[in-house]
Amino acid sequence: MKVQLGVLALAGTLTLAACGADTGAQNAAAGGEGGGEGGSLVWAVETQPITFNPQQWGQNKARLLVHNQFDALIARGKDGEFLPWLAKSWEVSKDGLTYTFELREDVTFHDGEKFDAASVKANLDQLVSPGYNAAVAAIQLRDFSSAEVTGPYSLKVTLKAPDGLFLDFLASPYAGQVSPKSLKNAKDLKAGGPDLVGTGPFILDRFTPGQEAHYKRNPKYNWAPPNAGHQGPAHLAEITYRFLPEAAVRVGALTSGQVQVIEGVPATELGLLKSDPKVKVETSLNSGSAFSYYFNVSHPPFDDKRVREAFRDAVDVDTVLNSVYQGTAKRAWSVIGQGSPQFYDASLENTFGNNAQRANKLLDEAGWDKRDAEGFRVKDGKRLTVRSVESAPYVRDRRDILAQAVQAAVKQSVGIDFQPKVVDQGTQLKALQEDQYEVFQNSRGDTDAGAALNLILPKGAAINRTHFENAELDKLLADASASSDLTRRKELYAKVQKIVVTDEALLLPLYVPADQVAYGAEVTGITFEPVSGTPNSAYDIRTGT
């Protein structure tokens, strides 16, 4: 199988029209084919990045910043197809074990270093080096064997076993290409920052923690993927991302003209913004896993399936979501969200939840048949308490308010004492390591939902916080990852979803994460990534048209 630049260029010339993207022809007509007109933009974001190193990336909300500064080897098209980027073509052997890449010869890193086969090898070797990113090494690159430079711009990658997710990994932020020189010399490699450089359309030149990140245009940039809205340098001369975690503050900054774009539009303000003729609002569902409450089965009370089912049945999810998001959130029914329609199993819809009578019966049967003075259920003198410990940098979409709504629902319906807490990263890590939690909140924005499942569900997976082990489940996931047959993978993931959602009740799916962006009428070129559904980088954006 060989992918050629010329063949795929035609397939990738259009971006998502539904999301307001311009085609390359439209940009050319507007005088923007070469980019670089100038102008500046201020964009308010909900969450400050934990790291600016793409290979340590873990926040879907920070994805747009990653692709400002770093390019990947491969891009994704509007139908999910793989397109050339820094790799202009590739071949895959019949046995699926060898990938041969031909790379662009005109690419340079921000520090002046040449992008070539040796730099790609250095990045792959760094990703699997001990202590760098154990999760990626164990999951996304578990089948990676070696990378061999066969020519200045030719690279051969050998896998230990076929991996249908390998190309998806090379198109992800994790595969953002970093200058080998800065990999060696960065002051804080894992945190990244201005001294960790890529090849992207913008250069990070200033980061003020708690306030903003500032990017300037890379004047040499001329290697955008074929589905970009133009070629050449970015239109904007500079862009500033301000970190404004309070939703009302972001909206106020937009309506007062302090910023031109905001992401994380609150449901309470959505109607107001949509009615403003000077503001445009766009929404896109994210790919990957839905936002769910995963149940820790390693100790009581969720080691009992009846209690897990009771917690789910105690919550009227539609009512809870409407109270928090006022009709703007998409209800989830599975571990996979509807933003990944190729794998989502719609047959799970309306098969559980909102059944307080059944929930109370299940808890009685499980021995939680007494109540204390506050109305909470007790067993052997111990209250039915479940704890969730969430790290503050990962709180988005008013999830803290959502937790309070769920807390009230399970108390009122069945007498469960749900105790959600938002804490710093260190406190959360300690709780996770010491198994001092019963609910783990999570969503993943991976372009291929299979990557998310591999991180969450198998025995020993990086974020398997349920501690659930099932050999059949692990085999299904492994078989799905090894296959490149979409139909076959869909069948396997349907079985996976049945096990974790129906048979074992390992989670309570709540909503499908989405990105909502609002911006002034003077801003054009805002688009969403075709597969992930997250906002694109600022490469195609213009102001003052």
Coordinates of C-alpha atoms in Angstrom, one line a residue:
M1 CA 0.0 0.0 0.0
K2 CA 1.5 3.3 -1.0
V3 CA 0.2 6.8 -0.4
Q4 CA 1.4 9.5 -2.8
L5 CA 1.3 13.3 -2.3
G6 CA -0.2 13.9 -5.7
V7 CA -3.0 11.4 -5.3
L8 CA -4.1 12.7 -1.9
A9 CA -3.7 16.4 -2.7
L10 CA -6.9 16.5 -4.7
A11 CA -8.8 14.5 -2.0
G12 CA -7.7 17.0 0.7
T13 CA -8.3 20.3 -1.0
L14 CA -11.5 21.0 0.9
T15 CA -11.8 21.6 4.6
L16 CA -15.0 21.3 6.6
A17 CA -17.5 23.5 4.8
A18 CA -20.0 22.8 7.5
C19 CA -17.7 24.4 10.0
G20 CA -17.2 27.6 8.0
A21 CA -13.8 26.7 6.4
D22 CA -12.6 28.4 3.3
T23 CA -11.3 26.4 0.4
G24 CA -7.8 27.1 -1.0
A25 CA -9.5 28.6 -4.1
Q26 CA -11.6 31.0 -2.1
N27 CA -8.5 32.1 -0.2
A28 CA -6.6 32.7 -3.4
A29 CA -9.4 34.8 -4.8
A30 CA -9.2 36.9 -1.6
G31 CA -5.5 37.4 -2.1
G32 CA -4.5 35.0 0.6
E33 CA -2.9 32.1 -1.2
G34 CA 0.5 33.0 0.1
G35 CA -0.6 34.0 3.6
G36 CA 1.3 36.4 5.7
E37 CA -1.0 39.5 5.4
G38 CA -0.5 40.4 9.0
G39 CA -2.7 41.3 11.9
S40 CA -3.1 40.0 15.5
L41 CA -5.6 38.0 17.4
V42 CA -6.5 37.5 21.1
W43 CA -8.2 34.2 21.9
A44 CA -9.5 33.4 25.4
V45 CA -9.2 29.7 26.3
E46 CA -10.8 27.9 29.2
T47 CA -7.8 25.9 30.3
Q48 CA -4.1 26.6 30.6
P49 CA -1.9 23.9 29.1
I50 CA -0.2 21.7 31.6
T51 CA 2.6 21.3 29.1
F52 CA 3.6 22.8 25.8
N53 CA 5.4 19.6 24.8
P54 CA 3.2 17.8 22.2
Q55 CA 4.6 14.5 23.2
Q56 CA 3.4 15.0 26.7
W57 CA 0.0 16.3 25.6
G58 CA -3.1 15.2 27.6
Q59 CA -5.7 18.0 27.5
N60 CA -8.0 18.1 24.5
K61 CA -8.6 21.8 25.2
A62 CA -4.9 22.4 24.5
R63 CA -4.8 20.7 21.2
L64 CA -5.2 23.9 19.1
L65 CA -2.1 25.4 20.8
V66 CA 0.0 22.3 20.0
H67 CA -0.7 22.5 16.3
N68 CA 0.3 26.1 16.2
Q69 CA 3.8 25.2 17.0
F70 CA 4.3 21.6 15.9
D71 CA 3.5 19.6 12.8
A72 CA 2.9 15.9 12.5
L73 CA 4.0 13.5 9.8
I74 CA 0.4 12.8 8.7
A75 CA -2.8 14.8 8.6
R76 CA -6.4 13.7 8.6
G77 CA -9.0 14.6 5.9
K78 CA -12.6 15.4 6.2
D79 CA -13.6 11.7 5.8
G80 CA -10.9 10.5 8.2
E81 CA -8.5 9.6 5.4
F82 CA -4.8 10.0 6.0
L83 CA -3.1 12.8 4.1
P84 CA 0.6 13.7 3.7
W85 CA 2.1 16.4 5.8
L86 CA 5.7 16.3 6.8
A87 CA 5.8 12.8 5.3
K88 CA 5.0 13.2 1.6
S89 CA 4.3 9.5 1.0
W90 CA 4.5 6.1 2.7
E91 CA 4.3 2.4 2.0
V92 CA 3.1 -0.4 4.3
S93 CA 4.3 -3.9 3.9
K94 CA 1.8 -6.7 3.2
D95 CA 2.3 -8.1 6.7
G96 CA 1.7 -4.7 8.3
L97 CA 5.1 -4.7 10.1
T98 CA 7.1 -2.3 8.0
Y99 CA 6.3 1.3 7.2
T100 CA 8.6 3.2 4.8
F101 CA 8.3 7.0 4.7
E102 CA 9.5 9.5 2.2
L103 CA 9.8 12.9 3.9
R104 CA 9.6 16.5 2.7
E105 CA 13.0 18.0 2.0
D106 CA 12.1 21.7 2.4
V107 CA 11.2 21.8 6.1
T108 CA 13.2 23.5 8.9
F109 CA 12.6 23.7 12.7
H110 CA 12.2 27.1 14.3
D111 CA 15.8 26.9 15.6
G112 CA 17.2 26.5 12.1
E113 CA 17.8 22.8 12.3
K114 CA 16.9 20.7 9.2
F115 CA 13.9 18.4 9.4
D116 CA 15.0 15.0 8.0
A117 CA 14.8 11.2 8.6
A118 CA 17.3 11.5 11.5
S119 CA 15.1 13.9 13.3
V120 CA 12.0 11.7 13.0
K121 CA 14.0 8.8 14.3
A122 CA 15.2 10.9 17.2
N123 CA 11.6 11.8 18.1
L124 CA 10.4 8.2 17.9
D125 CA 13.3 7.0 20.0
Q126 CA 12.6 9.8 22.5
L127 CA 8.9 8.7 22.8
V128 CA 9.9 5.2 23.9
S129 CA 12.8 6.2 26.1
P130 CA 12.4 5.2 29.8
G131 CA 10.6 7.7 32.0
Y132 CA 9.6 10.0 29.1
N133 CA 6.0 9.1 28.5
A134 CA 5.2 5.7 29.9
A135 CA 1.6 5.7 28.7
V136 CA 2.5 6.4 25.0
A137 CA 5.3 3.8 25.1
A138 CA 3.0 1.2 26.6
I139 CA -0.1 1.9 24.5
Q140 CA 0.3 3.9 21.3
L141 CA 3.9 2.7 20.6
R142 CA 3.7 -0.7 22.3
D143 CA 4.3 -2.4 18.9
F144 CA 7.1 -0.1 17.9
S145 CA 10.4 -2.0 17.3
S146 CA 12.8 0.4 15.6
A147 CA 13.3 3.3 13.3
E148 CA 16.0 3.1 10.7
V149 CA 17.3 6.0 8.5
T150 CA 17.7 4.6 5.0
G151 CA 18.4 8.0 3.3
P152 CA 18.5 11.6 4.2
Y153 CA 14.7 11.8 3.8
S154 CA 13.8 8.2 4.0
L155 CA 12.8 6.3 7.1
K156 CA 11.9 2.6 7.7
V157 CA 9.8 1.9 10.9
T158 CA 9.5 -1.7 12.0
L159 CA 6.7 -3.0 14.3
K160 CA 6.6 -6.1 16.4
A161 CA 3.0 -6.8 15.5
P162 CA 0.5 -5.2 13.1
D163 CA -1.1 -2.1 14.5
G164 CA -4.1 -0.5 12.8
L165 CA -3.7 2.6 15.0
F166 CA -0.1 3.4 14.1
L167 CA -0.9 5.9 11.3
D168 CA -3.5 7.5 13.6
F169 CA -0.8 7.9 16.2
L170 CA 1.5 9.6 13.6
A171 CA -1.4 12.1 12.9
S172 CA -1.9 12.9 16.6
P173 CA -0.4 15.7 18.7
Y174 CA 1.8 13.0 20.3
A175 CA 3.7 12.7 17.0
G176 CA 4.4 16.5 16.8
Q177 CA 7.9 16.8 15.5
V178 CA 10.3 18.5 17.9
S179 CA 13.8 19.7 17.0
P180 CA 16.3 17.1 18.3
K181 CA 18.5 19.9 19.4
S182 CA 15.8 21.3 21.7
L183 CA 15.0 17.7 22.9
K184 CA 18.5 17.7 24.3
N185 CA 18.8 21.3 25.5
A186 CA 15.3 22.3 26.7
K187 CA 15.4 23.6 30.3
D188 CA 12.3 21.6 31.2
L189 CA 11.7 19.0 28.5
K190 CA 8.4 17.6 29.8
A191 CA 6.9 21.0 30.4
G192 CA 8.0 22.5 27.1
G193 CA 7.9 26.2 26.4
P194 CA 9.7 28.7 24.1
D195 CA 12.9 26.7 24.1
L196 CA 11.2 23.5 22.8
V197 CA 10.6 24.1 19.1
G198 CA 8.8 22.5 16.2
T199 CA 8.2 23.2 12.5
G200 CA 4.7 24.8 12.9
P201 CA 3.2 27.9 11.4
F202 CA 3.7 29.8 14.7
I203 CA 6.6 30.2 17.2
L204 CA 5.9 30.3 20.9
D205 CA 7.9 33.2 22.1
R206 CA 6.3 34.1 25.5
F207 CA 4.5 32.2 28.2
T208 CA 3.2 33.8 31.4
P209 CA 1.8 31.2 33.7
G210 CA -1.8 31.9 34.7
Q211 CA -2.1 34.7 32.1
E212 CA -1.2 34.0 28.5
A213 CA 0.8 32.4 25.8
H214 CA 2.0 34.5 22.8
Y215 CA 2.9 33.2 19.4
K216 CA 4.5 35.0 16.4
R217 CA 4.3 33.9 12.8
N218 CA 6.9 31.6 11.4
P219 CA 7.8 33.5 8.2
K220 CA 9.5 30.4 6.6
Y221 CA 6.4 28.2 6.9
N222 CA 5.5 26.6 3.5
W223 CA 4.5 23.0 4.3
A224 CA 0.9 23.0 5.4
P225 CA -1.1 19.8 4.7
P226 CA -3.1 19.7 1.4
N227 CA -6.4 20.2 3.2
A228 CA -5.4 23.5 4.8
G229 CA -7.1 26.7 3.6
H230 CA -4.0 28.1 2.1
Q231 CA -0.3 27.5 1.6
G232 CA 2.7 29.6 2.8
P233 CA 3.0 31.5 6.1
A234 CA 0.0 32.0 8.4
H235 CA -2.2 35.0 7.8
L236 CA -1.8 36.4 11.3
A237 CA 1.4 38.0 12.4
E238 CA 0.8 37.1 16.0
I239 CA -1.8 35.5 18.3
T240 CA -2.2 35.7 22.1
Y241 CA -4.1 33.0 24.0
R242 CA -5.4 34.3 27.3
F243 CA -6.2 31.8 30.1
L244 CA -9.6 32.8 31.4
P245 CA -11.1 29.8 33.3
E246 CA -14.3 31.7 34.3
A247 CA -16.9 31.4 31.6
A248 CA -18.6 34.7 32.4
V249 CA -15.2 36.4 32.2
R250 CA -14.5 34.9 28.7
V251 CA -17.9 36.0 27.4
G252 CA -17.5 39.5 28.9
A253 CA -14.1 39.8 27.3
L254 CA -15.6 38.9 23.9
T255 CA -18.6 41.2 24.0
S256 CA -16.4 44.1 25.3
G257 CA -13.9 43.6 22.5
Q258 CA -11.0 42.7 24.7
V259 CA -10.6 39.4 22.8
Q260 CA -11.8 38.4 19.4
V261 CA -12.4 34.6 20.0
I262 CA -13.4 32.5 22.9
E263 CA -13.7 28.8 23.3
G264 CA -15.7 27.0 26.0
V265 CA -18.9 29.0 25.5
P266 CA -21.1 28.5 28.6
A267 CA -24.7 27.3 28.1
T268 CA -26.0 30.1 30.2
E269 CA -24.7 32.6 27.6
L270 CA -25.2 30.7 24.4
G271 CA -28.6 32.3 23.6
L272 CA -27.3 35.8 24.2
L273 CA -24.3 35.2 22.0
K274 CA -26.3 33.6 19.2
S275 CA -28.7 36.6 19.1
D276 CA -25.9 39.1 18.8
P277 CA -25.4 39.9 15.0
K278 CA -21.8 40.8 15.7
V279 CA -20.9 37.3 17.1
K280 CA -20.7 33.9 15.4
V281 CA -21.0 30.7 17.4
E282 CA -19.9 27.3 16.1
T283 CA -20.0 23.9 17.8
S284 CA -18.4 20.5 17.0
L285 CA -18.6 17.2 18.8
N286 CA -15.3 15.8 19.8
S287 CA -14.2 12.3 18.8
G288 CA -13.0 9.6 21.2
S289 CA -14.6 8.6 24.5
A290 CA -17.6 10.2 26.1
F291 CA -17.3 12.0 29.4
S292 CA -18.2 9.3 31.9
Y293 CA -18.0 8.4 35.5
Y294 CA -15.9 5.2 35.7
F295 CA -16.5 2.9 38.7
N296 CA -13.6 1.6 40.7
V297 CA -14.3 -2.1 41.3
S298 CA -11.2 -2.8 43.4
H299 CA -13.0 -2.2 46.7
P300 CA -16.6 -1.6 48.1
P301 CA -19.1 -0.4 47.2
F302 CA -18.6 -0.7 43.4
D303 CA -17.1 -4.2 43.6
D304 CA -20.8 -5.1 43.7
K305 CA -22.3 -4.8 40.2
R306 CA -25.7 -4.1 41.8
V307 CA -24.4 -0.9 43.4
R308 CA -22.9 0.2 40.1
E309 CA -26.2 -0.3 38.3
A310 CA -28.0 1.4 41.1
F311 CA -25.8 4.5 40.8
R312 CA -26.6 4.7 37.1
D313 CA -30.3 4.1 37.6
A314 CA -30.4 6.8 40.3
V315 CA -29.5 9.5 37.8
D316 CA -31.9 11.1 35.4
V317 CA -29.1 12.1 33.1
D318 CA -31.3 14.1 30.7
T319 CA -32.6 16.3 33.5
V320 CA -29.2 16.7 35.0
L321 CA -27.7 17.8 31.7
N322 CA -30.5 20.2 31.0
S323 CA -30.1 21.8 34.4
V324 CA -26.4 22.4 33.8
Y325 CA -26.1 22.9 30.1
Q326 CA -29.7 24.1 29.2
G327 CA -30.2 21.7 26.3
T328 CA -26.7 22.3 24.7
A329 CA -25.1 19.0 25.8
K330 CA -25.3 15.7 23.8
R331 CA -26.4 12.8 26.0
A332 CA -23.9 9.9 26.0
W333 CA -24.9 6.3 26.2
S334 CA -21.6 4.5 25.8
V335 CA -17.9 4.7 26.5
I336 CA -17.6 5.8 22.9
G337 CA -19.2 9.1 22.0
Q338 CA -21.4 9.9 19.1
G339 CA -18.5 12.1 17.9
S340 CA -17.0 8.8 16.7
P341 CA -19.9 7.5 14.6
Q342 CA -17.9 4.8 12.9
F343 CA -17.6 2.9 16.2
Y344 CA -20.5 4.2 18.4
D345 CA -23.1 1.5 19.2
A346 CA -26.5 3.2 19.1
S347 CA -28.3 0.1 20.3
L348 CA -27.2 1.0 23.8
E349 CA -29.4 4.0 23.9
N350 CA -32.3 4.0 26.5
T351 CA -31.1 0.7 28.0
F352 CA -30.3 2.0 31.5
G353 CA -30.7 5.0 33.8
N354 CA -33.5 7.1 35.3
N355 CA -35.1 4.2 37.3
A356 CA -35.1 5.2 40.9
Q357 CA -37.4 2.3 41.8
R358 CA -35.0 -0.3 40.4
A359 CA -32.0 1.5 41.9
N360 CA -33.5 1.3 45.4
K361 CA -34.4 -2.3 45.0
L362 CA -30.8 -3.2 43.9
L363 CA -29.4 -1.4 46.9
D364 CA -31.7 -3.2 49.3
E365 CA -30.6 -6.5 47.7
A366 CA -27.0 -5.5 48.1
G367 CA -27.5 -5.0 51.8
W368 CA -27.6 -1.2 51.9
D369 CA -31.1 -1.4 53.3
K370 CA -30.8 1.0 56.2
R371 CA -30.6 4.8 56.4
D372 CA -28.9 7.1 58.8
A373 CA -30.2 10.3 60.3
E374 CA -29.4 12.3 57.1
G375 CA -31.1 9.8 54.8
F376 CA -28.0 8.2 53.5
R377 CA -27.9 4.4 53.1
V378 CA -25.7 2.5 55.5
K379 CA -24.4 -1.1 55.8
D380 CA -22.7 -2.6 58.8
G381 CA -22.7 0.9 60.3
K382 CA -20.9 2.4 57.3
R383 CA -22.4 5.1 55.1
L384 CA -22.7 4.4 51.3
T385 CA -20.1 7.0 50.3
V386 CA -18.4 7.3 46.9
R387 CA -15.6 9.8 46.2
S388 CA -14.3 11.4 43.1
V389 CA -11.1 13.4 43.0
E390 CA -10.6 15.5 39.9
S391 CA -7.6 17.5 38.9
A392 CA -8.3 21.2 38.4
P393 CA -6.5 21.6 35.1
Y394 CA -8.8 19.0 33.5
V395 CA -12.0 20.5 34.6
R396 CA -13.9 21.9 31.6
D397 CA -17.4 22.3 30.5
R398 CA -18.7 23.2 34.0
R399 CA -17.9 19.6 35.1
D400 CA -17.7 20.7 38.7
I401 CA -21.3 22.0 38.5
L402 CA -22.3 18.8 36.8
A403 CA -20.9 16.8 39.6
Q404 CA -23.0 18.8 42.1
A405 CA -26.1 18.0 40.1
V406 CA -25.3 14.3 40.1
Q407 CA -24.5 14.5 43.8
A408 CA -28.0 15.9 44.5
A409 CA -29.6 13.3 42.2
V410 CA -28.2 10.2 43.8
K411 CA -28.8 11.6 47.3
Q412 CA -32.4 12.4 46.6
S413 CA -33.2 9.3 44.6
V414 CA -31.5 6.5 46.6
G415 CA -29.5 8.0 49.5
I416 CA -25.9 7.6 48.1
D417 CA -23.4 10.0 49.5
F418 CA -21.4 11.2 46.4
Q419 CA -18.5 13.4 47.3
P420 CA -16.8 15.0 44.3
K421 CA -13.8 17.2 44.9
V422 CA -11.6 19.4 42.6
V423 CA -8.0 19.3 43.8
D424 CA -4.5 20.0 42.5
Q425 CA -2.7 17.5 40.4
G426 CA -0.5 16.2 43.2
T427 CA -3.5 15.6 45.5
Q428 CA -5.3 13.7 42.7
L429 CA -2.2 11.6 41.9
K430 CA -1.8 10.6 45.5
A431 CA -5.5 9.6 45.8
L432 CA -5.2 7.5 42.6
Q433 CA -2.0 5.8 43.7
E434 CA -3.5 5.0 47.1
D435 CA -6.8 3.8 45.6
Q436 CA -8.7 6.4 47.6
Y437 CA -11.6 7.0 45.2
E438 CA -14.6 5.3 43.9
V439 CA -15.4 7.3 40.8
F440 CA -13.0 8.4 38.1
Q441 CA -14.1 11.1 35.7
N442 CA -12.7 11.1 32.2
S443 CA -13.1 11.7 28.5
R444 CA -10.6 11.3 25.8
G445 CA -10.4 13.3 22.5
D446 CA -8.4 10.8 20.5
T447 CA -9.2 10.9 16.7
D448 CA -9.5 7.1 16.8
A449 CA -11.8 6.0 19.6
G450 CA -9.8 2.8 19.8
A451 CA -6.8 4.7 21.2
A452 CA -9.0 6.0 24.0
L453 CA -10.3 2.5 24.8
N454 CA -6.8 1.1 24.9
L455 CA -5.8 3.7 27.5
I456 CA -8.8 3.2 29.7
L457 CA -10.0 -0.5 29.6
P458 CA -7.4 -3.2 29.3
K459 CA -5.7 -4.8 32.3
G460 CA -2.7 -2.6 33.3
A461 CA -3.7 0.2 30.9
A462 CA -2.3 3.7 31.7
I463 CA -5.5 5.1 33.0
N464 CA -7.5 2.0 33.8
R465 CA -8.9 3.4 37.1
T466 CA -11.7 0.9 37.3
H467 CA -9.1 -1.9 38.0
F468 CA -11.5 -4.1 36.0
E469 CA -9.8 -7.2 34.4
N470 CA -11.4 -9.3 31.7
A471 CA -9.4 -11.5 29.3
E472 CA -12.1 -11.5 26.7
L473 CA -12.3 -7.7 26.7
D474 CA -8.5 -7.4 26.4
K475 CA -8.5 -9.8 23.4
L476 CA -11.2 -7.8 21.7
L477 CA -9.3 -4.6 22.1
A478 CA -6.1 -6.1 20.9
D479 CA -7.7 -7.6 17.8
A480 CA -9.4 -4.3 17.0
S481 CA -6.2 -2.4 17.3
A482 CA -4.3 -4.8 15.0
S483 CA -6.9 -4.7 12.3
S484 CA -7.2 -2.0 9.5
D485 CA -10.6 -3.4 8.4
L486 CA -13.1 -0.8 9.5
T487 CA -16.1 -3.2 9.4
R488 CA -14.2 -5.7 11.5
R489 CA -13.2 -3.1 14.0
K490 CA -16.7 -1.8 14.4
E491 CA -17.9 -5.4 15.2
L492 CA -15.2 -5.8 17.8
Y493 CA -15.9 -2.5 19.4
A494 CA -19.6 -3.2 19.6
K495 CA -18.7 -6.3 21.7
V496 CA -16.4 -4.1 23.9
Q497 CA -19.2 -1.6 24.5
K498 CA -21.6 -4.4 25.4
I499 CA -19.2 -5.8 28.0
V500 CA -18.4 -2.5 29.7
V501 CA -21.8 -0.8 29.5
T502 CA -24.3 -3.6 29.6
D503 CA -22.8 -6.7 31.1
E504 CA -20.5 -5.1 33.7
A505 CA -22.0 -1.6 34.2
L506 CA -18.5 -0.2 34.6
L507 CA -19.4 3.4 33.9
L508 CA -22.1 6.0 33.8
P509 CA -21.8 7.8 30.4
L510 CA -22.9 11.4 30.8
Y511 CA -22.3 13.6 27.7
V512 CA -20.3 13.9 24.5
P513 CA -17.7 16.6 24.8
A514 CA -17.9 19.4 22.2
D515 CA -16.0 22.5 21.4
Q516 CA -18.0 25.7 21.2
V517 CA -16.2 28.7 19.7
A518 CA -17.6 32.2 19.6
Y519 CA -15.9 35.0 17.6
G520 CA -16.4 38.5 16.2
A521 CA -17.6 39.2 12.7
E522 CA -14.1 40.5 11.8
V523 CA -12.6 37.0 12.3
T524 CA -12.6 34.5 9.4
G525 CA -11.1 31.1 8.8
I526 CA -11.9 29.4 12.1
T527 CA -12.3 25.7 11.5
F528 CA -12.4 22.4 13.4
E529 CA -10.2 19.4 12.9
P530 CA -12.1 17.0 10.6
V531 CA -11.8 13.9 12.8
S532 CA -11.2 15.1 16.4
G533 CA -13.8 17.9 16.2
T534 CA -11.5 20.2 18.2
P535 CA -10.6 23.8 16.9
N536 CA -7.8 23.9 14.4
S537 CA -4.7 26.0 14.9
A538 CA -4.7 29.6 14.0
Y539 CA -3.0 29.0 10.6
D540 CA -6.0 29.9 8.4
I541 CA -7.4 32.6 10.5
R542 CA -7.7 36.2 9.4
T543 CA -8.9 39.4 11.1
G544 CA -10.2 42.7 9.8
T545 CA -11.6 41.4 6.5

